Structure formats: C-alpha cells, structure tokens
Amino acid sequence: MDGGGRYLRPVTAGAYGPGAASSVFAPFFGDRPLLSRFSLRSPLRRRSVAVPVAHRLPRLLGTGLVALFFAGVGTTGAIYGGHYQDFRQVYGEPYNALARLVGLGVERVTIAGVAQLTEREVLQAAGITTTGSLPFLDAADARTRLERIPLVKSASVRKIFPQDVVVTLTEREPHALWQRGGELFVIAADGTVIDLMQDARFATLPLVVGDEANARTRDYLALLEAAGPLKGRIRAGTLVSGRRWTLKMDNGVDVRLPELGAAEALARLVKLEREQKILGRDLIAIDLRMPDRVVVRLTEEAASARAEAVKKKPTRGKGIET
C-alpha cells in the first residue's frame, strides 16, 4: 500500500487470465492477450491434398495413344510399301481427298479471255486438277504461274465456295514473227518478244528479218498493204542497215525498195507485173531504189543464155575495102 492506504498496480502487463490485473494498454486491446491477436501462425494457410495421377489424366488418353500408334505404323507401312504413292496418284494428297469428301472439291472451272491458249494449257499451267480441292488451292500461286506464260499479259484466279474457280486472262496478241541470229521469235505489235516460235499456229504471221526489225513491224505491215494484189506473194521483209526494206517474194526474187518513197516504188512493181509479168521471168533481184529506172539481176542460167544469144547475134559494120 502507499501512504494513502491504496494498493499499487504494476505498470507492465502481468499474466493473463481470469482475475488478472489489466495493463495500461487495456483501453486499446481490451482484455484479450496481445499474442493471441498477432499469432505467428497464419489462419489463412491452405492445405494441399494429394490427387492420384490417374485422376489428373484426360479421359480416353490411353485409347487415343493406342490408336495413334497403330495409325503411325499403318502410315509407315503404306509409304514403304508403295501404297501411299498409289493413293496419291489416284486421289491426290490425303488432305485434298478429305476436303473433296466433305464437298469442297473443284467441280467447275470457268476460263475467260483465252484466244491463243487452250483450256487444257491454262489448267495445266495454273496447277488446277481434279484431285485438288478448293480450300487448299493457292489462288495467288496459280495467278503467278499463269503470268509466267509468255502469251499471258495478266491473270486473275478467284475461288467461289464450295466448288467453283474463275480464271480470267488477258493475252498478248501475236503480231508478227521476227528472225534474228538464226532464231525465230513471236512478237507483239510493239515489237516485244513473246516467245520462241515453237507453235505451228503462228506460221502464217508476217515475217520480218534483221536487227531492230521487230521495232519496225508497223512500217513493214504498211508496205504489205501498199503492195495491193502482190501482198499475198510477199513472204518476208528484211530491214537493211536499219534504213530500208528488201522484200522476199514467193518465187525467191528480192525486191529492193528505197529508204524514202517505198510505197511509190511498190506501185511501180505492181504496174510492171500487170503489164510485163516481171516476176515470172528468170530474175534474182529487182532494184527499185532509183525512181527513173528498174535494174534487174538475172539468174545464172538466164545470164548464160543471154550471153550466148548476144554472141550469135550478127553485128553491123563497114566492109573492108580492097
């Protein structure tokens, strides 16, 4: 007790329990022990329960693995046994066969814009076959393959599900044949080389010969029109020194035209043929480069015959006076 007859209470907390004295912190924490509020054990700790492995695996996994194993064995045997190749030749790739099985095969192909090419050539170049399918047809690749054909200027390929393909082409128009360096080319109207001459369907095109003759094709075609009735008898035109034309006739006669006034020179040839049948004579060449005369070159036989005739022809002269 103190001097006033009162009991002294300890400042620090004592033992907790029933009847124990309260500490000075009691107003803040109440009568509950401090350690019970801040336990070292977390009341939110989760417990882990071990789940059997068999319960964690997907259902039917074993069945699927067995089926996959036998499928792999069967595929390997088919490949090494040659059966897979036989299947591909008849039905195409397996994924294409599956697509056709569900109704996505290529049943109709519409081709527009063809003139020189055939439908078979277009299908073959585009890689479109009966063993293919629409989902696995690469339209961009088919277009690129078509545009590699020299006759094709541009192409488009569209897929229309479920079974249609539309191919539209713009062809280069063959305009003439060009012979240069022993090779024969098919050329367009502007002189662009389309391809080597490998198709008999172009054999009737006009033929130009010589360096840069392909760029002067329009001039040559204008001369053909100026030839009038002789147009069908002209087989080729040779550009000489890039300046003038020499025409090859169907009987082998060369007609040499001037650099200027070639159309007028052809008109003279038409008149000579009509009046004198000059192309039917034994000639090698007819030179029309001079406007006031025509120079011809005879064949060797005709030249020999003419020389003999000149020798046998009597000459006139003064008699010898005796």
Tab-separated table of C-alpha atoms in Angstrom:
chain	number	residue	atom	x	y	z
A	1	MET	CA	0.000	0.000	0.000
A	2	ASP	CA	1.086	3.548	-0.417
A	3	GLY	CA	0.889	6.179	2.189
A	4	GLY	CA	-2.747	6.809	1.447
A	5	GLY	CA	-3.809	3.260	2.130
A	6	ARG	CA	-4.041	2.253	-1.614
A	7	TYR	CA	-2.598	-0.799	-3.336
A	8	LEU	CA	-0.076	-0.227	-6.045
A	9	ARG	CA	-0.740	-1.842	-9.522
A	10	PRO	CA	2.127	-2.851	-11.795
A	11	VAL	CA	2.629	-0.788	-14.948
A	12	THR	CA	3.644	-3.766	-17.083
A	13	ALA	CA	1.194	-6.398	-18.072
A	14	GLY	CA	1.191	-9.412	-15.934
A	15	ALA	CA	-0.158	-12.857	-16.539
A	16	TYR	CA	-3.371	-13.007	-18.460
A	17	GLY	CA	-6.225	-14.975	-17.289
A	18	PRO	CA	-9.262	-14.780	-15.106
A	19	GLY	CA	-8.758	-12.300	-12.339
A	20	ALA	CA	-5.521	-10.989	-13.695
A	21	ALA	CA	-4.884	-7.266	-13.481
A	22	SER	CA	-5.282	-5.175	-16.653
A	23	SER	CA	-2.349	-3.335	-18.154
A	24	VAL	CA	-2.250	0.225	-19.235
A	25	PHE	CA	-2.820	-0.931	-22.844
A	26	ALA	CA	-6.165	-2.433	-21.994
A	27	PRO	CA	-8.136	0.501	-23.422
A	28	PHE	CA	-6.596	-0.211	-26.804
A	29	PHE	CA	-6.694	-4.001	-26.973
A	30	GLY	CA	-9.284	-4.878	-24.428
A	31	ASP	CA	-8.850	-7.809	-22.189
A	32	ARG	CA	-7.646	-10.255	-24.919
A	33	PRO	CA	-3.988	-11.277	-24.820
A	34	LEU	CA	-1.707	-9.493	-27.224
A	35	LEU	CA	-0.129	-12.684	-28.556
A	36	SER	CA	-3.495	-14.155	-29.402
A	37	ARG	CA	-4.127	-11.263	-31.811
A	38	PHE	CA	-0.751	-11.488	-33.555
A	39	SER	CA	-0.183	-15.193	-33.816
A	40	LEU	CA	2.857	-16.442	-35.728
A	41	ARG	CA	0.616	-18.979	-37.433
A	42	SER	CA	-1.420	-17.617	-40.317
A	43	PRO	CA	-5.075	-18.582	-40.003
A	44	LEU	CA	-5.363	-18.399	-43.909
A	45	ARG	CA	-2.829	-21.173	-44.647
A	46	ARG	CA	-4.178	-23.579	-47.328
A	47	ARG	CA	-3.848	-27.267	-47.040
A	48	SER	CA	-2.655	-29.359	-50.085
A	49	VAL	CA	-4.406	-32.595	-50.797
A	50	ALA	CA	-2.619	-35.171	-52.998
A	51	VAL	CA	-4.700	-36.166	-56.104
A	52	PRO	CA	-3.918	-39.522	-57.722
A	53	VAL	CA	-2.193	-39.287	-61.119
A	54	ALA	CA	-4.848	-41.412	-62.733
A	55	HIS	CA	-7.466	-38.814	-61.822
A	56	ARG	CA	-5.440	-35.981	-63.355
A	57	LEU	CA	-5.059	-37.573	-66.866
A	58	PRO	CA	-7.649	-36.830	-69.601
A	59	ARG	CA	-10.249	-39.425	-70.227
A	60	LEU	CA	-9.631	-41.880	-73.094
A	61	LEU	CA	-5.967	-40.808	-73.312
A	62	GLY	CA	-4.806	-44.378	-73.428
A	63	THR	CA	-7.226	-45.259	-76.197
A	64	GLY	CA	-6.082	-42.269	-78.231
A	65	LEU	CA	-2.401	-43.137	-77.824
A	66	VAL	CA	-3.022	-46.702	-78.935
A	67	ALA	CA	-4.967	-45.503	-81.985
A	68	LEU	CA	-2.203	-43.025	-82.812
A	69	PHE	CA	0.416	-45.753	-82.551
A	70	PHE	CA	-1.400	-48.068	-84.930
A	71	ALA	CA	-2.079	-45.161	-87.334
A	72	GLY	CA	1.650	-44.359	-87.402
A	73	VAL	CA	2.527	-47.981	-88.017
A	74	GLY	CA	-0.036	-48.211	-90.827
A	75	THR	CA	1.161	-44.981	-92.463
A	76	THR	CA	4.794	-46.087	-92.339
A	77	GLY	CA	3.915	-49.418	-93.880
A	78	ALA	CA	1.871	-47.745	-96.630
A	79	ILE	CA	4.718	-45.384	-97.504
A	80	TYR	CA	7.413	-48.035	-97.670
A	81	GLY	CA	5.104	-50.486	-99.381
A	82	GLY	CA	4.229	-48.082	-102.201
A	83	HIS	CA	0.524	-47.932	-101.344
A	84	TYR	CA	0.740	-44.275	-100.350
A	85	GLN	CA	2.109	-43.280	-103.751
A	86	ASP	CA	-0.642	-45.240	-105.463
A	87	PHE	CA	-3.211	-43.429	-103.328
A	88	ARG	CA	-1.736	-40.039	-104.217
A	89	GLN	CA	-1.790	-40.769	-107.928
A	90	VAL	CA	-5.446	-41.766	-107.852
A	91	TYR	CA	-6.911	-39.495	-105.161
A	92	GLY	CA	-4.290	-36.794	-104.651
A	93	GLU	CA	-2.960	-35.684	-101.302
A	94	PRO	CA	-4.884	-37.033	-98.301
A	95	TYR	CA	-5.961	-33.563	-97.169
A	96	ASN	CA	-7.375	-32.838	-100.632
A	97	ALA	CA	-9.202	-36.163	-100.630
A	98	LEU	CA	-10.695	-35.321	-97.234
A	99	ALA	CA	-11.806	-31.878	-98.462
A	100	ARG	CA	-13.491	-33.417	-101.501
A	101	LEU	CA	-15.168	-35.937	-99.235
A	102	VAL	CA	-16.954	-33.106	-97.402
A	103	GLY	CA	-17.999	-31.409	-100.685
A	104	LEU	CA	-15.166	-28.900	-101.213
A	105	GLY	CA	-13.643	-30.289	-104.406
A	106	VAL	CA	-13.022	-28.310	-107.612
A	107	GLU	CA	-16.038	-29.218	-109.734
A	108	ARG	CA	-16.321	-26.235	-112.133
A	109	VAL	CA	-13.610	-24.025	-113.647
A	110	THR	CA	-14.680	-21.011	-115.723
A	111	ILE	CA	-11.975	-19.589	-118.019
A	112	ALA	CA	-12.413	-16.209	-119.713
A	113	GLY	CA	-10.192	-14.215	-122.076
A	114	VAL	CA	-8.463	-17.064	-123.909
A	115	ALA	CA	-7.807	-16.747	-127.631
A	116	GLN	CA	-4.479	-18.381	-128.435
A	117	LEU	CA	-4.244	-20.690	-125.419
A	118	THR	CA	-6.389	-23.759	-124.880
A	119	GLU	CA	-8.312	-24.512	-121.693
A	120	ARG	CA	-6.109	-27.523	-121.065
A	121	GLU	CA	-2.971	-25.371	-121.252
A	122	VAL	CA	-4.484	-22.896	-118.775
A	123	LEU	CA	-5.466	-25.597	-116.268
A	124	GLN	CA	-2.082	-27.272	-116.505
A	125	ALA	CA	-0.193	-24.006	-116.056
A	126	ALA	CA	-2.341	-22.975	-113.075
A	127	GLY	CA	-1.975	-26.361	-111.391
A	128	ILE	CA	-5.734	-26.947	-111.174
A	129	THR	CA	-6.520	-30.679	-111.236
A	130	THR	CA	-9.420	-32.975	-110.458
A	131	THR	CA	-7.525	-34.350	-107.466
A	132	GLY	CA	-7.257	-30.930	-105.832
A	133	SER	CA	-9.662	-29.147	-103.538
A	134	LEU	CA	-10.868	-25.585	-103.117
A	135	PRO	CA	-9.583	-24.895	-99.558
A	136	PHE	CA	-6.042	-25.935	-100.461
A	137	LEU	CA	-5.907	-24.208	-103.866
A	138	ASP	CA	-3.455	-21.273	-103.657
A	139	ALA	CA	-5.058	-18.651	-105.909
A	140	ALA	CA	-2.064	-16.286	-105.722
A	141	ASP	CA	0.335	-19.044	-106.738
A	142	ALA	CA	-1.951	-20.090	-109.616
A	143	ARG	CA	-2.045	-16.484	-110.872
A	144	THR	CA	1.758	-16.218	-110.716
A	145	ARG	CA	2.159	-19.448	-112.648
A	146	LEU	CA	-0.242	-18.280	-115.346
A	147	GLU	CA	1.571	-14.974	-115.780
A	148	ARG	CA	4.796	-16.873	-116.472
A	149	ILE	CA	3.282	-17.950	-119.798
A	150	PRO	CA	4.693	-15.535	-122.417
A	151	LEU	CA	1.301	-15.224	-124.110
A	152	VAL	CA	-0.375	-14.105	-120.856
A	153	LYS	CA	-0.147	-10.418	-120.039
A	154	SER	CA	-2.179	-10.601	-116.806
A	155	ALA	CA	-4.306	-13.149	-114.956
A	156	SER	CA	-6.676	-13.426	-112.004
A	157	VAL	CA	-7.871	-16.520	-110.126
A	158	ARG	CA	-10.889	-16.466	-107.800
A	159	LYS	CA	-12.243	-19.209	-105.581
A	160	ILE	CA	-16.013	-19.346	-105.132
A	161	PHE	CA	-17.025	-21.777	-102.422
A	162	PRO	CA	-17.952	-24.504	-102.289
A	163	GLN	CA	-16.787	-25.875	-105.665
A	164	ASP	CA	-16.089	-23.144	-108.300
A	165	VAL	CA	-12.944	-21.477	-109.673
A	166	VAL	CA	-12.975	-18.494	-112.076
A	167	VAL	CA	-9.861	-17.756	-114.174
A	168	THR	CA	-9.668	-14.521	-116.203
A	169	LEU	CA	-6.799	-13.916	-118.628
A	170	THR	CA	-5.558	-11.028	-120.756
A	171	GLU	CA	-3.424	-12.380	-123.571
A	172	ARG	CA	-0.703	-10.672	-125.542
A	173	GLU	CA	-1.682	-10.642	-129.191
A	174	PRO	CA	0.940	-12.174	-131.528
A	175	HIS	CA	1.566	-9.634	-134.266
A	176	ALA	CA	4.437	-10.958	-136.351
A	177	LEU	CA	7.452	-13.252	-136.468
A	178	TRP	CA	10.971	-11.908	-136.081
A	179	GLN	CA	14.041	-13.740	-137.323
A	180	ARG	CA	17.326	-12.743	-135.777
A	181	GLY	CA	20.599	-14.619	-135.418
A	182	GLY	CA	19.129	-17.843	-136.723
A	183	GLU	CA	16.292	-17.846	-134.172
A	184	LEU	CA	12.616	-17.148	-134.776
A	185	PHE	CA	10.516	-15.246	-132.237
A	186	VAL	CA	6.834	-14.397	-131.880
A	187	ILE	CA	6.474	-10.674	-131.204
A	188	ALA	CA	3.663	-8.336	-130.172
A	189	ALA	CA	2.545	-5.214	-132.042
A	190	ASP	CA	5.041	-3.035	-130.165
A	191	GLY	CA	7.905	-5.398	-131.003
A	192	THR	CA	8.017	-7.076	-127.591
A	193	VAL	CA	9.213	-10.664	-127.819
A	194	ILE	CA	6.507	-13.032	-126.600
A	195	ASP	CA	8.249	-16.355	-127.045
A	196	LEU	CA	10.319	-18.500	-129.335
A	197	MET	CA	8.448	-19.710	-132.377
A	198	GLN	CA	7.504	-23.237	-131.294
A	199	ASP	CA	3.902	-23.462	-132.395
A	200	ALA	CA	2.669	-24.027	-135.947
A	201	ARG	CA	-0.390	-21.880	-135.275
A	202	PHE	CA	1.788	-18.750	-135.720
A	203	ALA	CA	3.341	-19.824	-139.028
A	204	THR	CA	1.081	-17.526	-141.071
A	205	LEU	CA	2.112	-14.344	-139.257
A	206	PRO	CA	4.113	-11.714	-141.199
A	207	LEU	CA	7.862	-12.295	-141.022
A	208	VAL	CA	10.496	-9.591	-140.508
A	209	VAL	CA	14.242	-10.248	-140.570
A	210	GLY	CA	17.228	-8.367	-139.225
A	211	ASP	CA	18.382	-6.292	-136.272
A	212	GLU	CA	15.744	-3.873	-134.953
A	213	ALA	CA	13.237	-5.202	-137.480
A	214	ASN	CA	10.883	-6.079	-134.608
A	215	ALA	CA	10.598	-2.375	-133.738
A	216	ARG	CA	9.734	-1.526	-137.365
A	217	THR	CA	6.995	-4.111	-137.805
A	218	ARG	CA	4.290	-1.488	-138.298
A	219	ASP	CA	6.234	0.005	-141.212
A	220	TYR	CA	6.517	-3.405	-142.830
A	221	LEU	CA	2.799	-4.111	-142.439
A	222	ALA	CA	2.066	-0.748	-144.088
A	223	LEU	CA	4.185	-1.832	-147.057
A	224	LEU	CA	2.196	-5.050	-147.318
A	225	GLU	CA	-0.991	-3.030	-147.620
A	226	ALA	CA	0.610	-0.784	-150.235
A	227	ALA	CA	1.522	-3.866	-152.309
A	228	GLY	CA	-2.144	-4.389	-153.129
A	229	PRO	CA	-2.563	-7.514	-155.333
A	230	LEU	CA	1.035	-8.579	-154.631
A	231	LYS	CA	0.547	-8.715	-150.843
A	232	GLY	CA	-0.066	-12.454	-150.833
A	233	ARG	CA	3.155	-13.084	-152.731
A	234	ILE	CA	5.415	-11.330	-150.208
A	235	ARG	CA	6.920	-13.839	-147.802
A	236	ALA	CA	9.225	-11.688	-145.658
A	237	GLY	CA	10.755	-8.269	-145.234
A	238	THR	CA	14.436	-7.755	-144.363
A	239	LEU	CA	15.453	-4.486	-142.747
A	240	VAL	CA	18.800	-3.461	-144.277
A	241	SER	CA	21.106	-1.298	-142.120
A	242	GLY	CA	18.087	-0.165	-140.130
A	243	ARG	CA	17.030	2.104	-143.032
A	244	ARG	CA	15.274	0.350	-145.892
A	245	TRP	CA	13.425	-2.869	-146.716
A	246	THR	CA	14.110	-5.699	-149.129
A	247	LEU	CA	11.082	-7.878	-149.819
A	248	LYS	CA	11.361	-11.613	-150.438
A	249	MET	CA	8.756	-12.821	-152.940
A	250	ASP	CA	7.244	-16.295	-153.030
A	251	ASN	CA	9.397	-17.285	-156.052
A	252	GLY	CA	12.625	-16.203	-154.311
A	253	VAL	CA	13.033	-12.849	-156.072
A	254	ASP	CA	14.360	-9.996	-153.906
A	255	VAL	CA	12.689	-6.617	-154.398
A	256	ARG	CA	14.913	-3.810	-153.139
A	257	LEU	CA	12.984	-0.750	-152.017
A	258	PRO	CA	14.333	2.774	-151.409
A	259	GLU	CA	14.590	4.305	-147.946
A	260	LEU	CA	12.158	7.057	-148.958
A	261	GLY	CA	9.181	6.527	-151.232
A	262	ALA	CA	8.939	2.783	-150.666
A	263	ALA	CA	5.156	2.775	-151.226
A	264	GLU	CA	5.558	4.526	-154.587
A	265	ALA	CA	8.222	2.002	-155.622
A	266	LEU	CA	5.817	-0.832	-154.816
A	267	ALA	CA	3.186	0.829	-157.015
A	268	ARG	CA	5.697	0.693	-159.895
A	269	LEU	CA	6.253	-3.010	-159.231
A	270	VAL	CA	2.513	-3.659	-159.341
A	271	LYS	CA	2.343	-1.911	-162.727
A	272	LEU	CA	5.318	-3.871	-164.108
A	273	GLU	CA	3.793	-7.140	-163.033
A	274	ARG	CA	0.446	-6.253	-164.541
A	275	GLU	CA	1.917	-5.144	-167.868
A	276	GLN	CA	5.042	-7.264	-168.317
A	277	LYS	CA	4.748	-10.141	-165.797
A	278	ILE	CA	8.185	-9.216	-164.499
A	279	LEU	CA	8.024	-11.563	-161.511
A	280	GLY	CA	7.586	-14.529	-163.845
A	281	ARG	CA	10.949	-14.053	-165.516
A	282	ASP	CA	14.281	-15.653	-164.621
A	283	LEU	CA	15.337	-12.988	-162.147
A	284	ILE	CA	17.194	-12.964	-158.861
A	285	ALA	CA	16.522	-9.377	-157.849
A	286	ILE	CA	14.600	-6.285	-158.881
A	287	ASP	CA	16.105	-2.989	-157.750
A	288	LEU	CA	13.588	-0.134	-157.435
A	289	ARG	CA	15.801	2.242	-155.483
A	290	MET	CA	16.186	4.647	-158.429
A	291	PRO	CA	12.951	6.431	-159.308
A	292	ASP	CA	13.641	6.682	-163.071
A	293	ARG	CA	14.704	3.129	-163.871
A	294	VAL	CA	14.428	-0.524	-162.886
A	295	VAL	CA	17.561	-2.640	-162.517
A	296	VAL	CA	17.185	-6.408	-162.641
A	297	ARG	CA	19.603	-9.224	-161.941
A	298	LEU	CA	19.203	-12.427	-163.934
A	299	THR	CA	19.696	-15.945	-162.690
A	300	GLU	CA	22.897	-17.719	-163.745
A	301	GLU	CA	21.033	-19.762	-166.341
A	302	ALA	CA	19.291	-16.718	-167.747
A	303	ALA	CA	22.526	-14.749	-167.760
A	304	SER	CA	24.339	-17.549	-169.640
A	305	ALA	CA	21.559	-17.865	-172.166
A	306	ARG	CA	21.579	-14.123	-172.714
A	307	ALA	CA	25.337	-14.106	-173.194
A	308	GLU	CA	25.101	-16.861	-175.816
A	309	ALA	CA	22.343	-15.012	-177.628
A	310	VAL	CA	24.453	-11.870	-177.743
A	311	LYS	CA	27.376	-13.792	-179.224
A	312	LYS	CA	25.248	-15.287	-182.001
A	313	LYS	CA	23.622	-12.015	-182.882
A	314	PRO	CA	25.120	-10.581	-186.154
A	315	THR	CA	26.866	-7.239	-185.951
A	316	ARG	CA	26.773	-4.467	-188.435
A	317	GLY	CA	29.885	-2.672	-189.633
A	318	LYS	CA	31.709	-1.190	-192.578
A	319	GLY	CA	33.036	-3.541	-195.161
A	320	ILE	CA	36.718	-3.803	-195.800
A	321	GLU	CA	37.747	-2.057	-198.839
A	322	THR	CA	40.057	-3.928	-201.014
